[in-house]
mmCIF file of C-alpha atoms in Angstrom:
data_model
loop_
_atom_site.group_PDB
_atom_site.id
_atom_site.type_symbol
_atom_site.label_atom_id
_atom_site.label_comp_id
_atom_site.label_asym_id
_atom_site.label_seq_id
_atom_site.Cartn_x
_atom_site.Cartn_y
_atom_site.Cartn_z
ATOM 1 C CA MET A 1 -11.470 -27.703 -1.171
ATOM 2 C CA LYS A 2 -11.989 -30.356 2.163
ATOM 3 C CA VAL A 3 -8.314 -30.951 2.479
ATOM 4 C CA ASN A 4 -8.033 -27.286 2.900
ATOM 5 C CA SER A 5 -10.071 -27.186 5.029
ATOM 6 C CA VAL A 6 -8.819 -29.884 7.248
ATOM 7 C CA ALA A 7 -5.349 -29.158 6.722
ATOM 8 C CA THR A 8 -6.218 -25.161 7.941
ATOM 9 C CA ALA A 9 -8.141 -26.580 11.002
ATOM 10 C CA LEU A 10 -4.889 -28.968 11.850
ATOM 11 C CA LEU A 11 -2.596 -25.739 11.446
ATOM 12 C CA ASP A 12 -5.101 -24.041 13.682
ATOM 13 C CA ALA A 13 -5.078 -26.596 16.211
ATOM 14 C CA VAL A 14 -1.447 -26.790 16.049
ATOM 15 C CA PHE A 15 0.202 -23.581 15.972
ATOM 16 C CA PRO A 16 -3.196 -21.190 16.827
ATOM 17 C CA GLN A 17 -3.205 -17.817 15.725
ATOM 18 C CA TYR A 18 -4.424 -14.461 17.718
ATOM 19 C CA CYS A 19 -5.985 -11.977 16.511
ATOM 20 C CA LEU A 20 -4.140 -8.690 16.816
ATOM 21 C CA LEU A 21 -6.770 -6.186 17.132
ATOM 22 C CA CYS A 22 -8.936 -8.409 20.432
ATOM 23 C CA GLN A 23 -6.132 -11.024 21.133
ATOM 24 C CA LEU A 24 -8.273 -13.383 21.304
ATOM 25 C CA ARG A 25 -7.963 -17.203 18.414
ATOM 26 C CA SER A 26 -8.631 -15.967 14.701
ATOM 27 C CA GLN A 27 -9.964 -19.331 13.728
ATOM 28 C CA SER A 28 -7.835 -18.106 10.566
ATOM 29 C CA PRO A 29 -4.396 -18.980 9.043
ATOM 30 C CA LEU A 30 -3.872 -15.354 9.781
ATOM 31 C CA PRO A 31 -4.081 -13.093 12.758
ATOM 32 C CA LEU A 32 -6.942 -11.005 12.514
ATOM 33 C CA CYS A 33 -10.491 -12.926 13.268
ATOM 34 C CA ALA A 34 -13.640 -12.372 11.072
ATOM 35 C CA ASP A 35 -15.044 -9.863 13.855
ATOM 36 C CA CYS A 36 -12.334 -7.637 14.166
ATOM 37 C CA PHE A 37 -12.117 -8.178 10.520
ATOM 38 C CA THR A 38 -15.752 -6.784 9.903
ATOM 39 C CA ARG A 39 -14.470 -3.357 11.966
ATOM 40 C CA LEU A 40 -12.185 -2.413 8.965
ATOM 41 C CA GLN A 41 -13.182 0.832 7.307
ATOM 42 C CA GLY A 42 -14.021 0.094 3.441
ATOM 43 C CA ASN A 43 -13.062 3.226 1.480
ATOM 44 C CA ASP A 44 -16.543 2.766 -0.530
ATOM 45 C CA ARG A 45 -16.974 6.027 -1.794
ATOM 46 C CA ALA A 46 -14.344 7.875 -2.953
ATOM 47 C CA CYS A 47 -12.510 9.722 -5.952
ATOM 48 C CA GLU A 48 -12.114 8.158 -8.862
ATOM 49 C CA ARG A 49 -9.122 10.379 -9.656
ATOM 50 C CA CYS A 50 -6.947 10.372 -6.282
ATOM 51 C CA ALA A 51 -9.297 7.536 -3.793
ATOM 52 C CA LEU A 52 -9.824 10.724 -1.088
ATOM 53 C CA PRO A 53 -13.449 9.200 0.998
ATOM 54 C CA LEU A 54 -15.737 11.223 0.367
ATOM 55 C CA ALA A 55 -19.379 12.225 1.744
ATOM 56 C CA ALA A 56 -21.979 9.399 1.444
ATOM 57 C CA THR A 57 -23.446 12.185 -0.716
ATOM 58 C CA ALA A 58 -20.735 12.679 -2.995
ATOM 59 C CA GLY A 59 -19.152 11.268 -6.019
ATOM 60 C CA GLY A 60 -17.231 11.545 -8.840
ATOM 61 C CA LEU A 61 -14.177 13.713 -7.979
ATOM 62 C CA CYS A 62 -13.478 15.328 -4.996
ATOM 63 C CA SER A 63 -12.470 19.406 -5.281
ATOM 64 C CA GLN A 64 -8.888 19.334 -5.292
ATOM 65 C CA CYS A 65 -8.961 16.967 -8.510
ATOM 66 C CA SER A 66 -11.793 18.922 -10.561
ATOM 67 C CA GLU A 67 -9.501 21.420 -10.292
ATOM 68 C CA GLN A 68 -6.932 20.013 -11.149
ATOM 69 C CA LEU A 69 -6.046 16.433 -11.796
ATOM 70 C CA PRO A 70 -2.784 14.888 -10.374
ATOM 71 C CA ALA A 71 0.029 13.619 -12.054
ATOM 72 C CA ILE A 72 -1.078 9.984 -10.662
ATOM 73 C CA ASP A 73 -3.465 8.560 -12.914
ATOM 74 C CA ARG A 74 -5.534 6.501 -10.647
ATOM 75 C CA VAL A 75 -5.651 5.478 -6.891
ATOM 76 C CA ILE A 76 -6.475 2.239 -5.771
ATOM 77 C CA ALA A 77 -7.120 2.287 -2.032
ATOM 78 C CA PRO A 78 -9.556 -0.260 -0.763
ATOM 79 C CA LEU A 79 -9.726 0.777 2.749
ATOM 80 C CA VAL A 80 -10.027 3.621 4.890
ATOM 81 C CA TYR A 81 -7.291 4.355 7.477
ATOM 82 C CA GLU A 82 -8.816 4.377 10.470
ATOM 83 C CA PRO A 83 -7.470 3.822 14.319
ATOM 84 C CA HIS A 84 -7.947 -0.291 13.457
ATOM 85 C CA LEU A 85 -6.058 -0.438 10.111
ATOM 86 C CA ALA A 86 -3.185 2.016 11.755
ATOM 87 C CA LEU A 87 -1.934 -0.324 14.213
ATOM 88 C CA LEU A 88 -1.704 -3.338 12.113
ATOM 89 C CA ILE A 89 0.387 -1.362 9.522
ATOM 90 C CA SER A 90 2.494 0.315 12.683
ATOM 91 C CA ARG A 91 3.226 -3.170 13.833
ATOM 92 C CA TRP A 92 4.401 -3.980 10.256
ATOM 93 C CA LYS A 93 6.525 -1.230 9.349
ATOM 94 C CA PHE A 94 7.398 0.606 12.782
ATOM 95 C CA GLN A 95 7.732 -2.805 14.902
ATOM 96 C CA ARG A 96 9.341 -4.411 11.581
ATOM 97 C CA GLU A 97 7.047 -7.337 11.032
ATOM 98 C CA PRO A 98 7.865 -8.476 7.752
ATOM 99 C CA ARG A 99 5.189 -11.265 8.852
ATOM 100 C CA LEU A 100 2.590 -9.161 8.586
ATOM 101 C CA THR A 101 2.649 -8.496 4.730
ATOM 102 C CA ARG A 102 0.575 -11.726 4.306
ATOM 103 C CA LEU A 103 -2.318 -10.681 6.425
ATOM 104 C CA LEU A 104 -2.538 -6.952 4.576
ATOM 105 C CA ALA A 105 -2.044 -8.172 0.495
ATOM 106 C CA ALA A 106 -4.751 -10.947 2.654
ATOM 107 C CA LEU A 107 -6.922 -7.854 2.762
ATOM 108 C CA TRP A 108 -5.871 -5.920 -0.309
ATOM 109 C CA GLN A 109 -7.079 -9.162 -2.021
ATOM 110 C CA ALA A 110 -10.180 -9.136 -0.404
ATOM 111 C CA TRP A 111 -11.250 -5.967 -1.607
ATOM 112 C CA VAL A 112 -9.797 -5.552 -5.132
ATOM 113 C CA THR A 113 -9.827 -6.837 -8.560
ATOM 114 C CA PRO A 114 -6.437 -5.510 -9.787
ATOM 115 C CA PRO A 115 -6.711 -4.009 -13.330
ATOM 116 C CA THR A 116 -4.836 -6.472 -15.681
ATOM 117 C CA ASP A 117 -3.951 -3.372 -18.073
ATOM 118 C CA ARG A 118 -0.335 -3.238 -16.126
ATOM 119 C CA ASP A 119 3.160 -3.492 -17.737
ATOM 120 C CA LEU A 120 5.056 -3.281 -14.954
ATOM 121 C CA LEU A 121 5.036 -2.885 -11.105
ATOM 122 C CA LEU A 122 7.307 -0.624 -9.144
ATOM 123 C CA PRO A 123 7.171 -0.353 -4.883
ATOM 124 C CA VAL A 124 8.005 2.650 -3.482
ATOM 125 C CA PRO A 125 11.605 3.153 -2.693
ATOM 126 C CA LEU A 126 13.470 3.844 0.962
ATOM 127 C CA HIS A 127 16.065 6.018 1.364
ATOM 128 C CA TRP A 128 19.115 3.469 2.372
ATOM 129 C CA ARG A 129 19.337 4.889 5.897
ATOM 130 C CA ARG A 130 15.146 4.154 6.257
ATOM 131 C CA LEU A 131 16.283 0.534 4.722
ATOM 132 C CA LEU A 132 18.908 0.029 6.545
ATOM 133 C CA TRP A 133 17.072 0.567 10.232
ATOM 134 C CA ARG A 134 13.955 -0.959 9.212
ATOM 135 C CA GLY A 135 15.494 -4.487 7.437
ATOM 136 C CA PHE A 136 12.784 -4.395 4.455
ATOM 137 C CA ASN A 137 10.581 -2.491 2.031
ATOM 138 C CA GLN A 138 7.331 -2.889 2.832
ATOM 139 C CA ALA A 139 6.062 -1.953 -0.067
ATOM 140 C CA ALA A 140 8.328 -4.352 -2.380
ATOM 141 C CA LEU A 141 7.352 -6.801 0.491
ATOM 142 C CA LEU A 142 3.414 -5.926 0.259
ATOM 143 C CA GLY A 143 4.107 -5.628 -3.873
ATOM 144 C CA LEU A 144 5.703 -9.208 -3.812
ATOM 145 C CA GLU A 145 2.803 -11.049 -2.427
ATOM 146 C CA ILE A 146 0.018 -8.784 -3.912
ATOM 147 C CA ARG A 147 0.979 -10.590 -7.034
ATOM 148 C CA ALA A 148 1.837 -14.002 -5.709
ATOM 149 C CA ARG A 149 -1.853 -14.161 -4.505
ATOM 150 C CA GLN A 150 -3.362 -12.674 -7.536
ATOM 151 C CA PRO A 151 -3.126 -15.444 -10.730
ATOM 152 C CA GLN A 152 -3.855 -12.594 -13.163
ATOM 153 C CA LEU A 153 -1.014 -10.508 -11.947
ATOM 154 C CA ALA A 154 1.884 -13.529 -11.999
ATOM 155 C CA SER A 155 3.695 -12.737 -15.032
ATOM 156 C CA LEU A 156 3.651 -8.586 -13.927
ATOM 157 C CA PRO A 157 7.746 -7.882 -13.673
ATOM 158 C CA LEU A 158 8.538 -5.928 -9.811
ATOM 159 C CA ARG A 159 11.175 -3.821 -9.993
ATOM 160 C CA THR A 160 13.359 -1.977 -7.489
ATOM 161 C CA ASP A 161 15.916 -1.180 -9.308
ATOM 162 C CA ILE A 162 14.336 1.398 -11.744
ATOM 163 C CA LEU A 163 12.935 3.865 -9.123
ATOM 164 C CA ARG A 164 15.935 5.273 -6.574
ATOM 165 C CA ARG A 165 14.760 7.984 -3.760
ATOM 166 C CA ARG A 166 18.014 9.509 -4.103
ATOM 167 C CA ARG A 167 18.181 11.786 -0.678
ATOM 168 C CA ALA A 168 16.535 11.397 2.410
ATOM 169 C CA THR A 169 13.934 13.223 3.717
ATOM 170 C CA PRO A 170 11.758 14.103 6.828
ATOM 171 C CA PRO A 171 9.308 11.896 7.451
ATOM 172 C CA GLN A 172 5.572 12.458 5.754
ATOM 173 C CA ALA A 173 3.648 12.570 8.774
ATOM 174 C CA SER A 174 4.941 15.408 10.803
ATOM 175 C CA LEU A 175 4.633 17.916 7.752
ATOM 176 C CA SER A 176 1.479 19.960 6.274
ATOM 177 C CA ALA A 177 0.418 18.705 2.358
ATOM 178 C CA ARG A 178 2.568 21.561 1.407
ATOM 179 C CA GLN A 179 4.863 20.900 2.988
ATOM 180 C CA ARG A 180 5.784 17.280 2.176
ATOM 181 C CA ALA A 181 5.864 18.565 -1.831
ATOM 182 C CA SER A 182 8.675 20.892 -0.738
ATOM 183 C CA ASN A 183 10.192 17.546 1.163
ATOM 184 C CA LEU A 184 10.095 15.536 -2.011
ATOM 185 C CA ALA A 185 11.308 17.937 -4.210
ATOM 186 C CA ALA A 186 13.476 16.223 -7.036
ATOM 187 C CA ALA A 187 13.536 13.403 -4.281
ATOM 188 C CA PHE A 188 13.129 10.766 -6.625
ATOM 189 C CA GLN A 189 15.616 9.617 -9.292
ATOM 190 C CA VAL A 190 14.524 6.881 -13.203
ATOM 191 C CA ARG A 191 16.793 4.521 -14.068
ATOM 192 C CA GLY A 192 16.279 3.866 -17.521
ATOM 193 C CA ASP A 193 13.883 4.938 -20.606
ATOM 194 C CA LEU A 194 10.089 3.729 -19.859
ATOM 195 C CA GLY A 195 8.620 4.691 -23.163
ATOM 196 C CA GLY A 196 5.141 3.896 -23.225
ATOM 197 C CA LEU A 197 4.908 1.867 -19.833
ATOM 198 C CA ARG A 198 1.780 1.754 -18.207
ATOM 199 C CA ILE A 199 3.349 1.156 -14.151
ATOM 200 C CA ALA A 200 1.364 0.482 -11.252
ATOM 201 C CA LEU A 201 3.088 1.742 -8.081
ATOM 202 C CA ILE A 202 2.813 0.229 -4.962
ATOM 203 C CA ASP A 203 2.446 1.591 -1.448
ATOM 204 C CA ASP A 204 1.243 0.896 2.277
ATOM 205 C CA VAL A 205 -0.868 4.359 3.125
ATOM 206 C CA MET A 206 -1.508 7.809 0.380
ATOM 207 C CA THR A 207 -1.828 10.420 2.283
ATOM 208 C CA THR A 208 -1.928 13.631 0.766
ATOM 209 C CA GLY A 209 -0.490 11.827 -1.907
ATOM 210 C CA ALA A 210 2.384 14.633 -2.484
ATOM 211 C CA THR A 211 5.053 10.835 -2.809
ATOM 212 C CA ALA A 212 2.644 9.723 -5.093
ATOM 213 C CA GLU A 213 2.593 13.014 -6.991
ATOM 214 C CA ALA A 214 6.559 13.127 -6.846
ATOM 215 C CA ILE A 215 6.738 9.670 -8.375
ATOM 216 C CA ALA A 216 4.212 9.886 -11.029
ATOM 217 C CA THR A 217 5.697 13.224 -12.401
ATOM 218 C CA VAL A 218 9.588 11.954 -12.922
ATOM 219 C CA LEU A 219 8.319 8.223 -14.074
ATOM 220 C CA LYS A 220 6.346 10.513 -16.707
ATOM 221 C CA GLY A 221 9.383 12.334 -17.599
ATOM 222 C CA ALA A 222 11.234 9.398 -18.356
ATOM 223 C CA GLY A 223 8.096 8.757 -20.561
ATOM 224 C CA ALA A 224 5.789 6.463 -19.158
ATOM 225 C CA ALA A 225 2.127 6.601 -20.532
ATOM 226 C CA ASP A 226 0.026 6.342 -17.089
ATOM 227 C CA VAL A 227 1.075 5.078 -13.434
ATOM 228 C CA GLN A 228 -1.705 4.311 -11.197
ATOM 229 C CA LEU A 229 -1.158 4.096 -7.144
ATOM 230 C CA TRP A 230 -1.713 0.819 -5.897
ATOM 231 C CA CYS A 231 -2.164 0.791 -1.969
ATOM 232 C CA LEU A 232 -3.815 -0.457 1.881
ATOM 233 C CA ALA A 233 -5.202 2.520 2.854
ATOM 234 C CA ARG A 234 -6.238 6.213 1.715
ATOM 235 C CA THR A 235 -6.638 8.373 5.105
ATOM 236 C CA PRO A 236 -9.663 10.931 4.806
ATOM 237 C CA ALA A 237 -9.419 14.558 4.826
ATOM 238 C CA PRO A 238 -8.680 16.545 7.721
ATOM 239 C CA GLY A 239 -11.471 17.395 9.903
ATOM 240 C CA SER A 240 -13.584 14.554 8.356
#
């Protein structure tokens, strides 16, 4: 432990990291200082099914899941999608900085003890045009880094050839919940038989859940027994 501390101090002296939020020295191997880390909002009280942030006095299922359970069996989203985290994710995805994958996986690791009952990790796929523009699939990078940081996940296969996005869809962020569901109809295709497999989907942020719902539906149609979504953050309900 002492050797690691000395090595970290030497690296910081030679190649200092600066916090992406406040621009001060982060005093760590990652570009986020301790003060800004505390500004991130944990998703501590959330729907047990879809991880929607709930009021402090609420618990159990959200109203939507109470009315109709989604195809997705569980969502693990340790953070609330708020402006500080949004800035980090925006730089990662839209300014195309794959180096930030280490930081975001470290944030996930800080809040989550991952289930050990999964058989397969599947990153949410990008359409080939978006993949070509961005240069990387952020979900695949995040899944690889999460697996590398968690010894209990080391032998879990991560596959990018099973789930395919077969048609391009407009960006989800600009659409309503109903438009998102329609936008994703028949957008995903599964290759192969998933008979009885327990799957963890990997993505960055869950908004309305339309993407996760569409994918979980096709995965279960191909025989998957249980589908979870592992992501960084969940957006609050509109107006909350």
